């Protein structure tokens, strides 16, 4: 990993580790109405809450697992536009891929481009045999994206304190993950 926290680059995007300086972006993303509806309320009510969330959720994941959700920047503008990465979640037996983008950057292929980079990191750098994904059954967009990436739907799973039933997907990587 480079000194600036960049973990991957694609034609249009850079994925990097979150820092305290990203608190305003994180506040906006975590309070986006679609984020709240489809992913959940993280109780982020201030920039200070967002900074704490970055420390306890994002940087803690990097330290514990070597991966987590990374910030996605648009190379052309340097704008932080979303998050994408791998998460170790209670109740799942493998890491799952996640992503979320600000409304202005949806529908432009950024999620697919970032997810491909994340899967490659999981396969080659972390040598994961498989990656899971979970989605809210009411949200059709990630369903199409995940199938397009090669995931297969694998039933449902109930996770979290609210015992929410979610779709679960899986992608397996070939044994030779060189």
PDB file of C-alpha atoms in Angstrom:
ATOM      1  CA  UNK A   1       0.000   0.000   0.000  1.00  0.00           C
ATOM      2  CA  UNK A   2       1.315   3.414  -0.851  1.00  0.00           C
ATOM      3  CA  UNK A   3       1.929   6.116   1.711  1.00  0.00           C
ATOM      4  CA  UNK A   4      -1.204   8.003   0.694  1.00  0.00           C
ATOM      5  CA  UNK A   5      -3.474   5.089   1.564  1.00  0.00           C
ATOM      6  CA  UNK A   6      -4.398   4.250  -2.054  1.00  0.00           C
ATOM      7  CA  UNK A   7      -5.285   0.568  -2.295  1.00  0.00           C
ATOM      8  CA  UNK A   8      -6.381   0.378  -5.940  1.00  0.00           C
ATOM      9  CA  UNK A   9      -6.708   2.463  -9.069  1.00  0.00           C
ATOM     10  CA  UNK A  10      -8.893   1.931 -12.103  1.00  0.00           C
ATOM     11  CA  UNK A  11      -9.297   3.945 -15.269  1.00  0.00           C
ATOM     12  CA  UNK A  12     -11.608   6.473 -13.591  1.00  0.00           C
ATOM     13  CA  UNK A  13     -11.295   5.807  -9.870  1.00  0.00           C
ATOM     14  CA  UNK A  14      -8.946   5.533  -6.913  1.00  0.00           C
ATOM     15  CA  UNK A  15      -9.831   3.583  -3.778  1.00  0.00           C
ATOM     16  CA  UNK A  16      -8.124   4.740  -0.603  1.00  0.00           C
ATOM     17  CA  UNK A  17      -8.314   4.427   3.145  1.00  0.00           C
ATOM     18  CA  UNK A  18     -10.563   6.841   5.023  1.00  0.00           C
ATOM     19  CA  UNK A  19      -9.041   9.533   7.245  1.00  0.00           C
ATOM     20  CA  UNK A  20     -10.388  12.073   9.725  1.00  0.00           C
ATOM     21  CA  UNK A  21     -10.445  14.591   6.877  1.00  0.00           C
ATOM     22  CA  UNK A  22     -13.265  12.566   5.274  1.00  0.00           C
ATOM     23  CA  UNK A  23     -15.787  13.237   8.054  1.00  0.00           C
ATOM     24  CA  UNK A  24     -17.870  15.778   6.082  1.00  0.00           C
ATOM     25  CA  UNK A  25     -18.141  13.415   3.112  1.00  0.00           C
ATOM     26  CA  UNK A  26     -19.050  10.519   5.410  1.00  0.00           C
ATOM     27  CA  UNK A  27     -21.707  12.640   7.133  1.00  0.00           C
ATOM     28  CA  UNK A  28     -23.307  13.407   3.750  1.00  0.00           C
ATOM     29  CA  UNK A  29     -23.181   9.803   2.526  1.00  0.00           C
ATOM     30  CA  UNK A  30     -24.506   8.200   5.706  1.00  0.00           C
ATOM     31  CA  UNK A  31     -27.425  10.643   5.804  1.00  0.00           C
ATOM     32  CA  UNK A  32     -28.412  10.261   2.157  1.00  0.00           C
ATOM     33  CA  UNK A  33     -32.095   9.138   2.064  1.00  0.00           C
ATOM     34  CA  UNK A  34     -31.307   6.072  -0.076  1.00  0.00           C
ATOM     35  CA  UNK A  35     -28.475   5.064   2.265  1.00  0.00           C
ATOM     36  CA  UNK A  36     -30.826   5.342   5.226  1.00  0.00           C
ATOM     37  CA  UNK A  37     -33.557   3.382   3.435  1.00  0.00           C
ATOM     38  CA  UNK A  38     -31.539   0.544   1.921  1.00  0.00           C
ATOM     39  CA  UNK A  39     -28.467   0.233   4.136  1.00  0.00           C
ATOM     40  CA  UNK A  40     -29.551   1.650   7.464  1.00  0.00           C
ATOM     41  CA  UNK A  41     -29.324   4.503   9.911  1.00  0.00           C
ATOM     42  CA  UNK A  42     -25.872   4.642  11.492  1.00  0.00           C
ATOM     43  CA  UNK A  43     -26.957   7.438  13.883  1.00  0.00           C
ATOM     44  CA  UNK A  44     -24.501   9.911  12.413  1.00  0.00           C
ATOM     45  CA  UNK A  45     -25.913  13.308  13.378  1.00  0.00           C
ATOM     46  CA  UNK A  46     -22.810  15.500  13.179  1.00  0.00           C
ATOM     47  CA  UNK A  47     -19.387  15.765  11.584  1.00  0.00           C
ATOM     48  CA  UNK A  48     -17.937  14.632  14.931  1.00  0.00           C
ATOM     49  CA  UNK A  49     -20.134  11.502  14.819  1.00  0.00           C
ATOM     50  CA  UNK A  50     -18.861  10.838  11.297  1.00  0.00           C
ATOM     51  CA  UNK A  51     -15.222  11.194  12.416  1.00  0.00           C
ATOM     52  CA  UNK A  52     -15.857   8.748  15.244  1.00  0.00           C
ATOM     53  CA  UNK A  53     -17.531   6.335  12.812  1.00  0.00           C
ATOM     54  CA  UNK A  54     -14.490   6.459  10.526  1.00  0.00           C
ATOM     55  CA  UNK A  55     -12.222   5.625  13.472  1.00  0.00           C
ATOM     56  CA  UNK A  56     -14.331   2.848  14.978  1.00  0.00           C
ATOM     57  CA  UNK A  57     -15.632   1.197  11.817  1.00  0.00           C
ATOM     58  CA  UNK A  58     -13.353   1.997   8.913  1.00  0.00           C
ATOM     59  CA  UNK A  59      -9.862   2.307  10.415  1.00  0.00           C
ATOM     60  CA  UNK A  60     -10.566  -0.472  12.924  1.00  0.00           C
ATOM     61  CA  UNK A  61     -11.385  -2.782   9.999  1.00  0.00           C
ATOM     62  CA  UNK A  62      -8.159  -1.868   8.215  1.00  0.00           C
ATOM     63  CA  UNK A  63      -6.170  -2.604  11.377  1.00  0.00           C
ATOM     64  CA  UNK A  64      -7.945  -5.851  12.233  1.00  0.00           C
ATOM     65  CA  UNK A  65      -8.442  -7.418   8.789  1.00  0.00           C
ATOM     66  CA  UNK A  66      -6.229  -5.450   6.406  1.00  0.00           C
ATOM     67  CA  UNK A  67      -9.333  -4.387   4.502  1.00  0.00           C
ATOM     68  CA  UNK A  68     -12.606  -2.574   4.966  1.00  0.00           C
ATOM     69  CA  UNK A  69     -14.653  -0.008   3.135  1.00  0.00           C
ATOM     70  CA  UNK A  70     -12.449   2.332   1.155  1.00  0.00           C
ATOM     71  CA  UNK A  71     -13.293   5.783  -0.121  1.00  0.00           C
ATOM     72  CA  UNK A  72     -13.770   6.060  -3.861  1.00  0.00           C
ATOM     73  CA  UNK A  73     -12.394   9.132  -5.597  1.00  0.00           C
ATOM     74  CA  UNK A  74     -13.006  10.208  -9.155  1.00  0.00           C
ATOM     75  CA  UNK A  75      -9.565  10.533 -10.763  1.00  0.00           C
ATOM     76  CA  UNK A  76     -10.538  13.366 -13.126  1.00  0.00           C
ATOM     77  CA  UNK A  77     -11.755  15.699 -10.367  1.00  0.00           C
ATOM     78  CA  UNK A  78     -10.336  14.252  -7.144  1.00  0.00           C
ATOM     79  CA  UNK A  79     -13.872  14.304  -5.705  1.00  0.00           C
ATOM     80  CA  UNK A  80     -14.763  11.690  -3.119  1.00  0.00           C
ATOM     81  CA  UNK A  81     -17.877  10.084  -4.593  1.00  0.00           C
ATOM     82  CA  UNK A  82     -18.585   6.956  -2.553  1.00  0.00           C
ATOM     83  CA  UNK A  83     -17.283   3.946  -0.671  1.00  0.00           C
ATOM     84  CA  UNK A  84     -16.590   0.372  -1.725  1.00  0.00           C
ATOM     85  CA  UNK A  85     -14.767  -2.465  -0.077  1.00  0.00           C
ATOM     86  CA  UNK A  86     -14.837  -5.665   1.938  1.00  0.00           C
ATOM     87  CA  UNK A  87     -16.450  -6.005   5.354  1.00  0.00           C
ATOM     88  CA  UNK A  88     -16.190  -8.703   8.009  1.00  0.00           C
ATOM     89  CA  UNK A  89     -19.699  -8.890   9.403  1.00  0.00           C
ATOM     90  CA  UNK A  90     -21.040 -10.749  12.432  1.00  0.00           C
ATOM     91  CA  UNK A  91     -23.195 -13.632  11.217  1.00  0.00           C
ATOM     92  CA  UNK A  92     -21.418 -14.161   7.880  1.00  0.00           C
ATOM     93  CA  UNK A  93     -18.674 -16.744   7.371  1.00  0.00           C
ATOM     94  CA  UNK A  94     -16.791 -14.773   4.709  1.00  0.00           C
ATOM     95  CA  UNK A  95     -16.173 -11.096   3.939  1.00  0.00           C
ATOM     96  CA  UNK A  96     -18.900  -9.312   2.028  1.00  0.00           C
ATOM     97  CA  UNK A  97     -18.579  -6.602  -0.576  1.00  0.00           C
ATOM     98  CA  UNK A  98     -20.278  -3.304   0.013  1.00  0.00           C
ATOM     99  CA  UNK A  99     -20.638   0.001  -1.743  1.00  0.00           C
ATOM    100  CA  UNK A 100     -22.558   3.265  -1.595  1.00  0.00           C
ATOM    101  CA  UNK A 101     -22.292   6.397  -3.722  1.00  0.00           C
ATOM    102  CA  UNK A 102     -23.548   9.940  -3.442  1.00  0.00           C
ATOM    103  CA  UNK A 103     -26.651  10.505  -5.608  1.00  0.00           C
ATOM    104  CA  UNK A 104     -24.833  12.633  -8.220  1.00  0.00           C
ATOM    105  CA  UNK A 105     -22.499   9.717  -9.022  1.00  0.00           C
ATOM    106  CA  UNK A 106     -25.025   6.892  -9.358  1.00  0.00           C
ATOM    107  CA  UNK A 107     -25.919   5.363 -12.709  1.00  0.00           C
ATOM    108  CA  UNK A 108     -22.530   6.106 -14.282  1.00  0.00           C
ATOM    109  CA  UNK A 109     -20.863   2.711 -13.833  1.00  0.00           C
ATOM    110  CA  UNK A 110     -18.734   3.805 -10.874  1.00  0.00           C
ATOM    111  CA  UNK A 111     -20.148   1.148  -8.527  1.00  0.00           C
ATOM    112  CA  UNK A 112     -19.401  -1.614 -11.039  1.00  0.00           C
ATOM    113  CA  UNK A 113     -15.875  -0.296 -11.683  1.00  0.00           C
ATOM    114  CA  UNK A 114     -15.127   0.002  -7.954  1.00  0.00           C
ATOM    115  CA  UNK A 115     -16.641  -3.419  -7.172  1.00  0.00           C
ATOM    116  CA  UNK A 116     -14.478  -5.073  -9.832  1.00  0.00           C
ATOM    117  CA  UNK A 117     -11.392  -3.524  -8.231  1.00  0.00           C
ATOM    118  CA  UNK A 118     -12.516  -4.665  -4.769  1.00  0.00           C
ATOM    119  CA  UNK A 119     -13.064  -8.242  -5.966  1.00  0.00           C
ATOM    120  CA  UNK A 120      -9.603  -8.268  -7.545  1.00  0.00           C
ATOM    121  CA  UNK A 121      -8.092  -7.083  -4.248  1.00  0.00           C
ATOM    122  CA  UNK A 122      -9.960  -9.820  -2.388  1.00  0.00           C
ATOM    123  CA  UNK A 123      -8.859 -12.466  -4.870  1.00  0.00           C
ATOM    124  CA  UNK A 124      -5.228 -11.512  -5.417  1.00  0.00           C
ATOM    125  CA  UNK A 125      -4.059  -9.559  -2.362  1.00  0.00           C
ATOM    126  CA  UNK A 126      -6.103 -11.282   0.358  1.00  0.00           C
ATOM    127  CA  UNK A 127      -6.404 -14.637  -1.421  1.00  0.00           C
ATOM    128  CA  UNK A 128     -10.025 -15.026  -0.408  1.00  0.00           C
ATOM    129  CA  UNK A 129     -11.669 -18.187  -1.747  1.00  0.00           C
ATOM    130  CA  UNK A 130     -15.036 -16.407  -1.904  1.00  0.00           C
ATOM    131  CA  UNK A 131     -16.815 -13.140  -1.215  1.00  0.00           C
ATOM    132  CA  UNK A 132     -20.399 -12.649  -0.130  1.00  0.00           C
ATOM    133  CA  UNK A 133     -22.798  -9.757  -0.687  1.00  0.00           C
ATOM    134  CA  UNK A 134     -26.007  -8.826   1.101  1.00  0.00           C
ATOM    135  CA  UNK A 135     -28.770  -6.570  -0.156  1.00  0.00           C
ATOM    136  CA  UNK A 136     -32.118  -5.238   0.907  1.00  0.00           C
ATOM    137  CA  UNK A 137     -34.738  -7.212  -1.080  1.00  0.00           C
ATOM    138  CA  UNK A 138     -36.492  -3.931  -1.966  1.00  0.00           C
ATOM    139  CA  UNK A 139     -33.426  -2.580  -3.772  1.00  0.00           C
ATOM    140  CA  UNK A 140     -33.167  -4.007  -7.318  1.00  0.00           C
ATOM    141  CA  UNK A 141     -30.063  -2.067  -8.402  1.00  0.00           C
ATOM    142  CA  UNK A 142     -27.447  -4.043  -6.445  1.00  0.00           C
ATOM    143  CA  UNK A 143     -29.116  -7.305  -7.496  1.00  0.00           C
ATOM    144  CA  UNK A 144     -28.377  -6.547 -11.151  1.00  0.00           C
ATOM    145  CA  UNK A 145     -24.868  -5.288 -10.396  1.00  0.00           C
ATOM    146  CA  UNK A 146     -23.956  -8.377  -8.362  1.00  0.00           C
ATOM    147  CA  UNK A 147     -25.250 -10.801 -11.009  1.00  0.00           C
ATOM    148  CA  UNK A 148     -23.252  -8.857 -13.603  1.00  0.00           C
ATOM    149  CA  UNK A 149     -20.105  -9.326 -11.515  1.00  0.00           C
ATOM    150  CA  UNK A 150     -20.623 -13.096 -11.429  1.00  0.00           C
ATOM    151  CA  UNK A 151     -22.258 -13.452  -8.005  1.00  0.00           C
ATOM    152  CA  UNK A 152     -25.082 -15.922  -7.626  1.00  0.00           C
ATOM    153  CA  UNK A 153     -27.986 -15.410  -5.298  1.00  0.00           C
ATOM    154  CA  UNK A 154     -27.816 -17.875  -2.448  1.00  0.00           C
ATOM    155  CA  UNK A 155     -31.092 -17.401  -0.554  1.00  0.00           C
ATOM    156  CA  UNK A 156     -31.594 -15.056   2.363  1.00  0.00           C
ATOM    157  CA  UNK A 157     -29.935 -14.356   5.689  1.00  0.00           C
ATOM    158  CA  UNK A 158     -31.174 -12.616   8.807  1.00  0.00           C
ATOM    159  CA  UNK A 159     -28.646 -10.230  10.336  1.00  0.00           C
ATOM    160  CA  UNK A 160     -28.448  -7.409  12.814  1.00  0.00           C
ATOM    161  CA  UNK A 161     -30.210  -6.255  15.896  1.00  0.00           C
ATOM    162  CA  UNK A 162     -33.389  -5.621  13.904  1.00  0.00           C
ATOM    163  CA  UNK A 163     -33.303  -9.208  12.544  1.00  0.00           C
ATOM    164  CA  UNK A 164     -33.620  -7.881   9.010  1.00  0.00           C
ATOM    165  CA  UNK A 165     -33.926 -10.492   6.261  1.00  0.00           C
ATOM    166  CA  UNK A 166     -31.545  -9.754   3.396  1.00  0.00           C
ATOM    167  CA  UNK A 167     -30.687 -11.407   0.089  1.00  0.00           C
ATOM    168  CA  UNK A 168     -27.320 -13.130   0.187  1.00  0.00           C
ATOM    169  CA  UNK A 169     -25.032 -13.629  -2.793  1.00  0.00           C
ATOM    170  CA  UNK A 170     -21.744 -15.452  -3.268  1.00  0.00           C
ATOM    171  CA  UNK A 171     -18.883 -15.465  -5.722  1.00  0.00           C
ATOM    172  CA  UNK A 172     -16.155 -18.120  -5.561  1.00  0.00           C
ATOM    173  CA  UNK A 173     -12.693 -17.670  -6.973  1.00  0.00           C
ATOM    174  CA  UNK A 174     -10.751 -20.436  -8.710  1.00  0.00           C
ATOM    175  CA  UNK A 175      -8.422 -22.499  -6.521  1.00  0.00           C
ATOM    176  CA  UNK A 176      -5.340 -21.076  -8.214  1.00  0.00           C
ATOM    177  CA  UNK A 177      -5.618 -17.469  -7.072  1.00  0.00           C
ATOM    178  CA  UNK A 178      -2.123 -16.462  -8.177  1.00  0.00           C
TER     179      UNK A 178
END
